[in-house]
Amino acid sequence: MITVFKRPHPLSDVSNTYCPGCTHGIVHRLVAEVIEELGAEGDTIGVAPVGCSVVAYNFFEFDVQQAAHGRAPAVATGIKRVHPDKLVFTYQGDGDLAAIGTAETVHAAARGENISIIFINNAIYGMTGGQMAPTSLVGQVTQTTPYGRKIENQGYPIKVSEMLSTIEGAAYIERVSVDSIPNIKKTKAAIKKAFECQLDKKGFSLVEVLSSCPTNWGMEPSEALKWLRENMIKQYPLGVYCDKR
Amino acid sequence: MAVVTFNEDRCKGCGLCETVCPKQIVKTATDRTNVKGFHPAAVTNQAECIGCAFCAQICPDCVITVEK
Amino acid sequence: MAEKFLMKGNEAVAEAAIRSGCRYFFGYPITPQTELAAYMAKNMPKRGGVFLQAESEIAAINMVYGAAGAGARAMTGSSSPGISLKQEGISYIAGADLPCVIVNMARGGPGLGSIQGSQADYFQATKGGGHGDYHMLVFAPNSVQELVDMTARAFDKADEYRMPAMILGDGMLGQMMEPVEFFEPTEPDALPKKEWATDGTGMKRKKNIINSLYLESEILERLNIERYERYKRICEKEPLFEEINTEDAEIIIAAYGMSARIAASAADALRSEGVRVGIIRPITLWPFPSEIFARRAAYVKAFLCVEMSMGQMVEDVRLAVEGKCPVYFYGRTGGMTVEPDAVYKEVKRILELKTAGGI
């Protein structure tokens, strides 16, 4: 018998703290699979954000630093400047990256900082119980948009991949989704390209992963993926937005 | 013939594996609950399994191991 | 006789940092500190180091967090408003037990304030400007030479106690030029390896985690208490101060940094007239040298605390003196400089009060 599928070594053999059906767990495993395939586990340093994945340091077998809310790209910059030959990546949610951490993200890209960012876009603040995120859709009901997100009050959702693709320092930016098996495979491929872009010292890379939040969307896990397909992908078209590798 | 094993105590009963099995042989085992209090997923008819590992790929908790 | 250099304070502290094995400086322009960043920009690349101008003081302190957590000696510098922006990052650095050096060439405040030298950041530096129970080592040099020596000490003590250390200067100290001698440089690879750093497991060790989050409060309480036991040892072992003519003093001036130099001029004039005045100059503001104040309070008539603020260190002097004798305060604020003859008059006024049996 040959093993077709098993837990990748860089992913700790522990139960994670995510809600049932939360796609954070899938993306964690894909990151670990790519690091295993690149043989980079011993040279990887991750940076965890503030949000549901704040305790990501418990779920990986490599070194991790936990960063203040929004500051992961700056922390990663500090690490990368000390260890230019290590694989340094941040794992951030939409509040961490596109709200409080916008400046750090934009300037890491502008510097062409040789780091990779795994950006989980689930259009909501999960850890704090379902508030609006900068990527919440117009009309989306959340704890802080109880009447649905209104343009005249909360403005428009931010398209991060498109925004960052205009920055010259960005070398590779792709938006993917984990709503289906084919898209999960594409997500893994995109993460691999981003990490290889970094290891080849080509500059800043970011993978935006459309993800679900069953608990705070108030949906069954499979229903949440369906909602993602029908609503989020329209607002956030999948594809490569920048590739200067 | 493939063999799929579930680390049942890690399962949170989210049902995503069930939605992607091309052979429709992955179901929630309502006859038991795991240490977390969830009904774990399980393969109903192992003989029909083609070892595609779709169930394992969509599982957020790395519950499933697949051999062929 | 070692070679002497005529250097600005801002540049001397930068050179001292590089000679202390610091190869990572993350800065942001702000008067009156900017020459520090400019010196780093010019010299770090020549010394195999990294100078990076961050997008904000917030980003800069978090880059220091990352570099320090990765095992390197790292530094940032700013002035009062910029130091306020760094407070959250400093709390995280203290909470994650990371060593680093932060330079504050303080300026008039609050708000955008002014750009002249000031000492109004004493509370922020010594009482913890960020959230939670923590402290920083705070060194307050009052000459460009002492700035150099304290920078080297700050890096060593930060590493020894695994905590942030601040060099608290002011605009004057940063901008003035004085001759300085430098110590022999330490190369980074000569520094002891930090086993706890995130430099990659190399598949040879368990993972290292840099973190300050502990959702289980029992664990966080234990860690805080352990940290405070370390602080207790620091308070016993590390206070630094200078004393001038305090043995026979009837009144002692308490002052640090530039205020102490100005007060010294006043004290000299008073001594020449037979007034028995002394000076105690704290060099570490945290740990505060309480013990020497308590000892002198046994026999002096009064203390006069002189600061370029509305009075902040005066509170620590009063705590140390514990009511044994009155502690007066004289200060200027907003970036104004204390003047020698004002200190001179204040000492005379207090002594007249004392002889007239006022208090």
XYZ file of C-alpha atoms in Angstrom:
672
model
C 0.000 0.000 0.000
C 1.313 3.437 -0.792
C 0.170 6.503 1.064
C -1.831 8.804 -1.153
C -2.605 11.406 1.457
C -1.395 12.074 5.008
C -0.724 14.939 7.367
C 2.341 16.890 6.145
C 5.122 16.945 8.756
C 5.273 20.794 9.070
C 1.638 20.699 10.250
C 1.579 19.845 13.955
C -0.272 16.645 14.870
C -2.711 18.480 17.102
C -6.350 19.433 16.951
C -6.685 23.024 15.737
C -8.882 25.615 17.418
C -10.862 26.607 14.333
C -14.619 26.215 14.151
C -16.078 23.144 12.376
C -15.789 23.655 8.610
C -13.566 26.726 8.867
C -11.253 26.789 5.867
C -8.301 28.147 7.855
C -7.544 24.481 8.536
C -7.323 23.682 4.822
C -4.991 26.615 4.106
C -2.748 25.733 7.074
C -2.356 22.229 5.604
C -1.636 23.538 2.107
C 1.071 25.845 3.477
C 2.584 22.878 5.330
C 2.376 20.627 2.249
C 4.209 23.201 0.121
C 6.902 23.722 2.784
C 7.340 19.927 3.001
C 7.639 19.607 -0.796
C 10.194 22.446 -0.875
C 12.127 20.726 1.942
C 12.081 24.107 3.701
C 10.650 23.253 7.132
C 14.010 23.767 8.888
C 14.441 27.152 7.222
C 10.933 28.534 7.593
C 9.913 31.300 9.982
C 6.233 32.164 10.077
C 4.544 35.289 11.404
C 1.078 34.923 12.932
C -1.379 37.849 13.028
C -4.033 38.850 15.511
C -7.307 37.174 14.634
C -8.536 33.561 14.489
C -5.113 32.398 13.325
C -3.282 34.228 16.140
C -2.370 30.853 17.663
C -1.077 29.461 14.371
C 2.255 29.002 16.185
C 0.596 26.012 17.868
C -0.242 24.402 14.518
C 3.109 24.477 12.732
C 6.370 22.653 13.487
C 8.645 25.505 12.392
C 9.586 28.744 14.202
C 6.827 31.343 14.413
C 6.606 34.891 15.738
C 3.230 36.298 16.789
C 2.856 39.928 15.625
C 0.775 42.835 16.890
C -2.468 43.365 14.957
C -1.647 44.503 11.438
C 2.119 44.518 11.916
C 3.039 41.070 10.587
C 4.615 42.407 7.367
C 6.856 44.710 9.452
C 7.813 41.856 11.814
C 8.496 39.646 8.793
C 10.665 42.407 7.316
C 12.728 42.489 10.500
C 13.168 38.710 10.422
C 13.977 38.582 6.697
C 16.604 41.306 6.963
C 18.339 39.232 9.674
C 17.909 35.916 7.814
C 17.745 36.720 4.072
C 18.131 33.048 3.125
C 15.234 31.739 5.235
C 11.657 31.335 4.015
C 9.700 34.051 5.828
C 5.930 34.312 5.391
C 3.055 35.991 7.190
C -0.411 34.470 7.575
C -3.009 37.200 7.986
C -6.770 37.739 7.976
C -8.634 40.553 6.218
C -8.911 42.735 9.331
C -5.212 42.290 10.121
C -4.021 42.961 6.572
C -6.612 45.240 4.926
C -7.737 47.332 7.901
C -5.162 48.139 10.605
C -2.236 46.665 8.623
C -2.805 48.341 5.253
C 0.238 50.583 5.509
C 2.533 47.705 6.486
C 1.212 45.607 3.585
C 1.477 48.368 0.979
C 4.990 49.332 2.062
C 6.274 45.765 2.271
C 5.125 45.439 -1.341
C 6.535 48.827 -2.297
C 9.914 47.810 -0.879
C 9.716 44.607 -2.874
C 10.379 42.945 0.470
C 11.351 39.359 -0.234
C 8.613 37.853 1.930
C 5.371 35.993 1.154
C 1.955 36.840 2.561
C -0.877 34.293 2.855
C -3.928 36.562 3.026
C -7.138 34.885 4.224
C -10.132 36.872 2.967
C -13.358 35.665 4.627
C -15.056 39.066 4.596
C -15.528 39.201 8.369
C -13.750 39.542 11.727
C -13.971 35.991 13.061
C -12.140 35.986 16.392
C -14.140 38.883 17.826
C -17.475 37.414 16.830
C -18.416 38.564 13.318
C -17.873 42.247 12.711
C -17.539 43.956 9.349
C -14.172 43.655 7.638
C -12.795 45.958 4.919
C -13.607 43.097 2.544
C -17.209 42.565 3.719
C -19.547 42.743 0.722
C -22.013 45.566 0.170
C -25.227 44.537 1.888
C -23.517 41.887 4.008
C -25.035 41.685 7.505
C -22.486 41.568 10.335
C -22.427 42.515 14.007
C -21.350 46.019 13.045
C -23.465 46.259 9.918
C -26.727 44.858 11.351
C -28.693 46.492 8.511
C -26.248 45.254 5.884
C -23.088 47.068 4.798
C -24.168 50.398 3.242
C -21.937 52.272 0.793
C -22.974 55.670 2.105
C -21.872 54.697 5.604
C -19.177 52.005 5.308
C -18.004 52.540 1.746
C -16.767 49.838 -0.597
C -14.986 46.487 -0.036
C -11.245 46.667 -0.747
C -9.844 44.561 -3.598
C -6.410 43.895 -2.123
C -4.889 41.855 -4.964
C -5.845 44.437 -7.577
C -4.618 47.270 -5.337
C -1.242 45.686 -4.638
C -0.700 44.609 -8.242
C -0.176 48.290 -9.141
C 2.892 48.399 -6.858
C 6.182 47.848 -8.685
C 7.788 46.010 -5.804
C 5.186 43.238 -6.065
C 6.553 40.225 -7.980
C 3.739 37.689 -7.676
C 0.094 38.218 -6.590
C -2.699 35.697 -7.127
C -6.221 35.393 -5.750
C -7.480 31.876 -5.200
C -10.277 30.163 -3.293
C -10.704 26.994 -1.227
C -14.377 26.492 -1.997
C -13.874 23.337 -4.139
C -11.370 20.548 -4.814
C -10.070 22.095 -8.087
C -9.708 25.496 -6.396
C -7.950 23.909 -3.406
C -5.414 22.421 -5.815
C -4.937 25.861 -7.442
C -4.487 27.428 -4.004
C -1.672 24.995 -3.237
C -0.045 25.733 -6.584
C -0.272 29.489 -5.937
C 1.303 29.147 -2.469
C 4.115 27.130 -4.008
C 4.736 29.788 -6.679
C 4.759 32.510 -4.001
C 7.290 30.659 -1.828
C 9.457 29.832 -4.852
C 9.274 33.506 -5.916
C 10.700 34.372 -2.488
C 13.372 31.669 -2.514
C 14.438 32.873 -5.980
C 14.725 36.384 -4.436
C 12.311 37.887 -6.988
C 10.558 40.149 -4.450
C 7.207 40.524 -2.697
C 4.578 37.803 -3.132
C 1.029 37.531 -1.843
C -1.685 34.892 -2.215
C -5.220 36.090 -1.380
C -7.323 33.076 -0.397
C -11.106 33.483 -0.420
C -12.253 31.569 2.666
C -15.398 30.863 4.623
C -16.500 31.663 8.185
C -19.457 29.335 8.838
C -19.932 30.460 12.437
C -20.087 34.191 11.802
C -21.749 33.935 8.405
C -24.384 31.875 10.224
C -24.289 29.021 7.676
C -23.550 25.303 7.479
C -19.940 24.751 6.328
C -20.896 23.425 2.865
C -23.569 26.143 2.509
C -20.904 28.730 3.357
C -18.680 27.486 0.527
C -21.666 27.758 -1.815
C -22.292 31.354 -0.649
C -18.611 32.085 -1.205
C -18.784 30.741 -4.769
C -21.939 32.678 -5.638
C -21.110 35.983 -3.935
C -17.472 36.469 -3.034
C -15.914 35.249 -6.266
C -18.042 37.787 -8.166
C -16.681 40.634 -6.015
C -13.182 39.144 -5.891
C -12.419 37.517 -9.280
C -9.873 34.709 -9.038
C -6.644 34.862 -11.040
C -3.075 36.030 -11.238
C -2.816 39.812 -10.771
C 0.916 40.178 -11.006
C 3.650 37.795 -12.079
C 7.149 39.206 -12.693
C 8.958 36.037 -11.760
C -8.844 -0.929 -3.590
C -8.005 2.062 -1.380
C -8.070 2.322 2.389
C -9.285 5.511 4.088
C -8.732 5.925 7.801
C -10.408 8.618 9.938
C -8.761 9.945 13.092
C -12.291 10.220 14.435
C -11.480 12.224 17.580
C -10.146 15.058 15.413
C -13.361 15.298 13.349
C -15.668 18.276 14.025
C -18.571 16.864 12.006
C -18.435 19.716 9.460
C -19.585 17.448 6.618
C -17.376 18.981 3.909
C -15.845 15.591 3.031
C -19.304 14.226 2.395
C -20.008 16.929 -0.230
C -16.966 16.111 -2.418
C -16.820 12.275 -2.414
C -17.378 11.240 -6.074
C -18.613 7.857 -4.907
C -20.966 9.252 -2.239
C -19.553 6.759 0.280
C -18.481 9.267 2.967
C -21.259 9.868 5.465
C -21.670 11.213 8.996
C -21.765 8.293 11.452
C -24.800 9.260 13.496
C -24.530 6.067 15.575
C -21.614 7.452 17.637
C -20.051 10.677 18.906
C -16.338 11.371 19.284
C -14.424 12.879 22.207
C -15.408 16.386 21.038
C -19.077 15.429 21.018
C -19.417 15.427 17.226
C -20.726 12.697 14.958
C -17.563 11.787 13.029
C -17.496 11.212 9.276
C -16.763 7.717 8.029
C -16.614 5.658 4.828
C -19.728 3.520 4.460
C -18.481 1.185 1.707
C -14.681 0.991 1.557
C -14.808 -1.384 -1.427
C -16.089 1.395 -3.701
C -13.388 3.860 -2.687
C -11.108 4.882 -5.592
C -8.535 6.589 -3.342
C -8.979 10.064 -4.919
C -8.485 11.676 -1.469
C -10.909 14.488 -2.251
C -12.350 13.986 1.235
C -8.892 14.401 2.755
C -8.078 17.476 0.666
C -11.123 19.439 1.791
C -10.924 18.328 5.433
C -9.899 21.342 7.585
C -8.694 19.108 10.425
C -6.442 16.575 8.695
C -8.672 13.768 9.982
C -8.285 11.551 6.904
C -5.376 9.399 5.685
C -5.664 7.629 2.327
C -3.628 4.626 1.109
C -3.830 2.699 -2.170
C 45.265 58.072 24.667
C 42.479 56.681 22.482
C 41.566 58.679 19.440
C 38.974 61.430 20.076
C 36.188 62.365 17.654
C 34.131 65.555 17.697
C 30.622 64.239 17.152
C 26.972 65.117 17.509
C 25.086 63.125 20.107
C 22.743 61.598 17.501
C 25.691 60.370 15.462
C 27.730 59.202 18.434
C 24.888 56.975 19.643
C 24.639 55.489 16.138
C 28.378 54.742 15.998
C 28.261 53.273 19.512
C 25.390 50.975 18.468
C 27.298 49.681 15.444
C 30.363 49.123 17.630
C 28.140 47.172 20.041
C 27.416 44.653 17.291
C 24.073 46.146 16.257
C 23.589 45.586 12.525
C 19.861 46.344 12.199
C 18.421 49.861 12.538
C 14.833 50.679 11.608
C 14.117 54.396 11.698
C 11.847 57.216 10.726
C 12.645 60.887 10.358
C 11.739 63.213 13.252
C 13.436 66.326 14.593
C 15.564 66.487 16.758
C 16.745 62.867 16.203
C 17.075 62.510 12.448
C 20.880 62.599 12.245
C 20.842 59.210 13.963
C 18.947 57.700 11.024
C 21.082 59.579 8.502
C 24.283 58.279 10.122
C 22.911 54.755 10.057
C 21.901 55.145 6.405
C 25.477 56.130 5.541
C 27.354 53.679 7.745
C 25.309 50.497 8.188
C 25.842 49.378 4.579
C 29.605 49.896 4.984
C 29.616 47.738 8.102
C 27.568 44.833 6.702
C 24.442 46.075 8.440
C 20.908 47.044 7.486
C 19.415 50.518 7.672
C 15.739 50.661 6.750
C 13.533 53.729 6.831
C 10.141 52.309 7.756
C 6.767 53.701 6.757
C 6.036 54.743 10.339
C 7.439 54.549 13.838
C 4.911 51.766 14.430
C 6.326 49.708 11.563
C 9.880 50.460 12.753
C 9.352 49.130 16.291
C 7.691 46.020 14.885
C 10.651 45.469 12.565
C 12.819 45.664 15.689
C 10.506 43.054 17.294
C 11.063 40.737 14.303
C 14.833 41.264 14.092
C 15.296 40.913 17.866
C 13.114 37.792 17.875
C 15.308 36.445 15.068
C 18.305 36.735 17.411
C 19.966 39.976 16.312
C 20.882 43.154 18.141
C 18.417 45.710 16.746
C 17.678 49.366 17.426
C 15.254 52.107 16.571
C 15.285 55.787 17.381
C 12.785 58.617 17.462
C 11.575 61.597 19.474
C 8.589 61.950 21.817
C 5.617 61.833 19.374
C 7.283 58.943 17.516
C 8.030 57.193 20.794
C 4.335 57.439 21.661
C 3.537 55.568 18.440
C 5.947 52.803 19.468
C 4.388 52.127 22.847
C 2.252 49.155 21.778
C 5.282 47.577 20.102
C 7.411 48.152 23.217
C 4.754 46.440 25.365
C 4.847 43.432 22.995
C 8.679 43.427 23.115
C 8.587 43.424 26.929
C 5.845 40.787 26.943
C 7.817 38.529 24.604
C 11.050 39.070 26.614
C 12.950 40.477 23.642
C 16.138 42.559 24.004
C 16.457 45.745 21.950
C 17.499 49.404 22.254
C 15.193 52.367 21.660
C 16.586 55.914 21.528
C 14.344 58.842 22.474
C 15.794 62.320 21.897
C 12.870 63.904 23.707
C 11.291 67.175 22.552
C 8.702 69.567 23.961
C 5.174 68.199 24.268
C 2.369 67.250 24.472
C 0.957 66.809 20.991
C 3.168 67.904 18.150
C 4.810 70.080 20.766
C 8.095 71.757 19.893
C 11.461 70.549 18.622
C 13.734 71.758 21.429
C 15.073 69.454 24.131
C 12.708 68.424 26.938
C 12.378 65.887 29.747
C 8.611 65.530 29.682
C 8.742 61.837 28.631
C 10.045 60.635 32.023
C 6.710 59.097 33.048
C 6.239 57.467 29.637
C 9.721 55.925 29.835
C 9.781 54.812 33.469
C 6.158 54.073 34.279
C 5.627 52.083 31.085
C 4.027 54.012 28.221
C 2.341 50.936 26.815
C -0.273 48.621 28.286
C 0.290 45.985 30.962
C 2.749 45.378 33.777
C 6.241 45.861 32.367
C 9.336 48.047 32.539
C 12.154 49.104 30.271
C 15.704 49.774 31.361
C 16.029 53.565 30.989
C 19.445 55.216 30.704
C 19.678 59.047 30.856
C 23.155 60.201 29.793
C 24.103 63.886 30.015
C 27.141 64.074 27.737
C 27.967 62.732 24.314
C 30.642 60.497 25.906
C 28.150 59.070 28.375
C 25.685 58.598 25.492
C 28.280 56.359 23.841
C 29.024 54.416 27.020
C 25.333 53.995 27.918
C 24.471 52.735 24.427
C 26.977 49.915 24.800
C 25.640 49.191 28.288
C 22.037 49.276 27.066
C 22.723 46.539 24.490
C 24.556 44.376 27.044
C 21.929 44.775 29.769
C 19.038 44.307 27.318
C 20.558 40.983 26.264
C 21.416 40.015 29.844
C 17.881 40.591 31.129
C 16.055 39.961 27.818
C 14.126 43.207 27.832
C 13.886 46.533 25.989
C 16.322 49.290 26.984
C 15.815 52.976 26.291
C 18.391 55.697 25.870
C 16.464 58.772 27.066
C 18.267 61.850 25.807
C 16.810 65.127 24.625
C 17.062 67.413 21.656
C 20.051 69.287 23.098
C 22.059 66.139 23.790
C 21.232 64.840 20.334
C 22.219 68.011 18.553
C 25.311 69.122 20.479
C 28.865 68.156 19.540
C 31.470 67.035 22.070
C 34.727 65.066 21.820
C 34.230 61.344 22.391
C 36.338 58.217 22.605
C 34.973 54.925 21.361
C 35.412 51.419 22.752
C 36.761 48.538 20.672
C 33.984 47.260 18.402
C 32.235 43.938 19.063
C 31.426 41.896 15.976
C 27.921 40.327 15.892
C 29.228 36.779 15.582
C 31.298 37.329 18.727
C 28.055 37.749 20.672
C 26.589 34.722 22.490
C 24.019 32.838 20.355
C 20.404 33.275 21.448
C 19.001 29.746 21.648
C 15.453 31.037 21.970
C 15.551 32.971 18.644
C 13.506 32.156 15.523
C 16.342 31.466 13.097
C 14.897 28.235 11.692
C 14.852 24.841 13.436
C 17.261 23.428 10.840
C 15.333 20.222 11.695
C 17.724 19.933 14.624
C 15.678 21.471 17.430
C 12.106 22.004 18.569
C 10.408 25.109 17.171
C 10.985 28.462 18.876
C 8.015 30.783 19.356
C 8.156 34.550 19.980
C 4.847 35.471 21.563
C 3.156 37.475 24.304
C -0.343 35.980 24.034
C -1.441 33.726 26.901
C -5.185 33.167 26.876
C -4.820 31.172 30.110
C -4.485 33.965 32.706
C -2.856 31.609 35.247
C 0.081 31.245 32.857
C 0.287 34.964 32.092
C 0.255 35.801 35.802
C 3.109 33.358 36.447
C 5.157 34.838 33.591
C 4.520 38.393 34.800
C 5.560 37.466 38.339
C 8.730 35.789 37.024
C 9.480 38.924 35.011
C 9.005 41.073 38.122
C 11.422 38.869 40.054
C 13.938 39.718 37.341
C 13.013 43.386 37.713
C 13.599 43.089 41.460
C 17.143 41.803 40.870
C 17.700 44.697 38.450
C 16.531 47.223 41.045
C 19.020 45.782 43.514
C 21.977 45.472 41.128
C 21.677 47.989 38.313
C 20.860 51.521 39.552
C 23.473 54.075 38.374
C 23.820 57.621 39.666
C 26.413 60.368 40.217
C 26.847 62.362 43.407
C 28.579 65.765 43.700
C 29.381 67.302 47.122
C 26.557 65.553 48.967
C 28.477 64.480 52.107
C 28.178 67.876 53.830
C 25.189 69.150 51.848
C 22.337 70.951 53.588
C 20.332 70.942 50.334
C 20.640 68.522 47.415
C 19.556 69.168 43.833
C 18.081 66.121 42.085
C 18.452 66.368 38.313
C 19.257 64.120 35.344
C 20.465 64.621 31.790
C 21.025 68.185 30.639
C 19.255 69.644 33.688
C 21.994 68.167 35.882
C 24.710 69.965 33.899
C 22.845 73.256 34.206
C 22.220 72.705 37.922
C 25.963 72.038 38.368
C 26.730 75.602 37.230
C 24.319 76.952 39.826
C 25.788 74.650 42.491
C 29.323 75.861 41.748
C 28.232 79.487 42.178
C 26.460 78.638 45.444
C 29.435 76.635 46.775
C 31.722 79.615 46.075
C 29.480 81.612 48.420
C 29.751 78.890 51.075
C 26.297 77.414 50.459
C 26.524 73.662 51.162
C 24.641 72.349 48.093
C 25.075 68.912 46.500
C 23.731 67.145 43.428
C 22.422 63.632 42.914
C 22.169 62.747 39.224
C 20.298 59.550 38.409
C 21.859 57.922 35.305
C 19.442 54.990 35.236
C 15.893 56.340 35.520
C 14.590 52.789 35.716
C 15.808 51.241 37.968
C 15.544 54.521 39.919
C 18.361 54.986 42.515
C 15.942 55.365 45.437
C 18.409 54.111 48.060
C 20.848 57.056 47.780
C 18.017 59.579 48.105
C 16.721 57.814 51.204
C 20.207 57.801 52.732
C 20.864 61.534 52.079
C 17.357 62.477 53.243
C 18.444 61.533 56.767
C 20.460 64.699 57.151
C 19.651 67.264 54.441
C 17.147 70.054 54.999
C 15.515 69.715 51.575
C 15.793 68.431 48.033
C 15.216 70.542 44.956
C 14.243 68.552 41.884
C 15.092 70.366 38.642
C 13.598 69.141 35.394
C 12.671 70.359 31.927
C 9.044 69.405 32.468
C 6.192 70.219 34.845
C 7.673 67.776 37.359
C 7.827 64.007 36.812
C 10.998 62.594 38.363
C 10.137 64.696 41.451
C 7.494 62.095 42.286
C 10.099 59.306 42.421
C 12.351 61.505 44.567
C 9.456 62.094 46.983
C 8.726 58.357 47.055
C 12.375 57.645 47.860
C 12.594 60.385 50.540
C 9.341 59.188 52.133
C 8.606 62.517 53.816
C 11.863 62.670 55.805
C 12.335 66.170 54.385
C 10.578 68.417 51.888
C 11.214 67.918 48.153
C 10.767 71.075 46.096
C 10.473 71.283 42.331
C 11.633 73.833 39.763
C 11.218 73.310 36.039
C 10.644 74.735 32.570
C 8.424 73.120 29.985
C 7.486 73.186 26.314
C 11.102 72.881 25.188
C 12.367 75.799 27.307
C 15.715 75.249 28.981
C 16.263 75.544 32.716
C 18.677 78.429 33.454
C 21.499 78.323 36.034
C 20.611 81.574 37.794
C 16.984 80.469 38.166
C 18.202 77.302 39.930
C 20.583 79.459 42.000
C 17.714 81.732 43.112
C 15.445 78.753 43.883
C 18.060 77.157 46.175
C 18.547 80.459 47.994
C 14.782 80.914 48.349
C 14.382 77.439 49.865
C 17.266 77.915 52.287
C 15.849 81.260 53.428
C 12.552 79.510 54.082
C 14.418 76.893 56.100
C 16.490 79.405 58.174
C 13.414 81.532 58.786
C 11.929 78.423 60.360
C 9.310 78.412 57.662
C 8.961 74.701 57.295
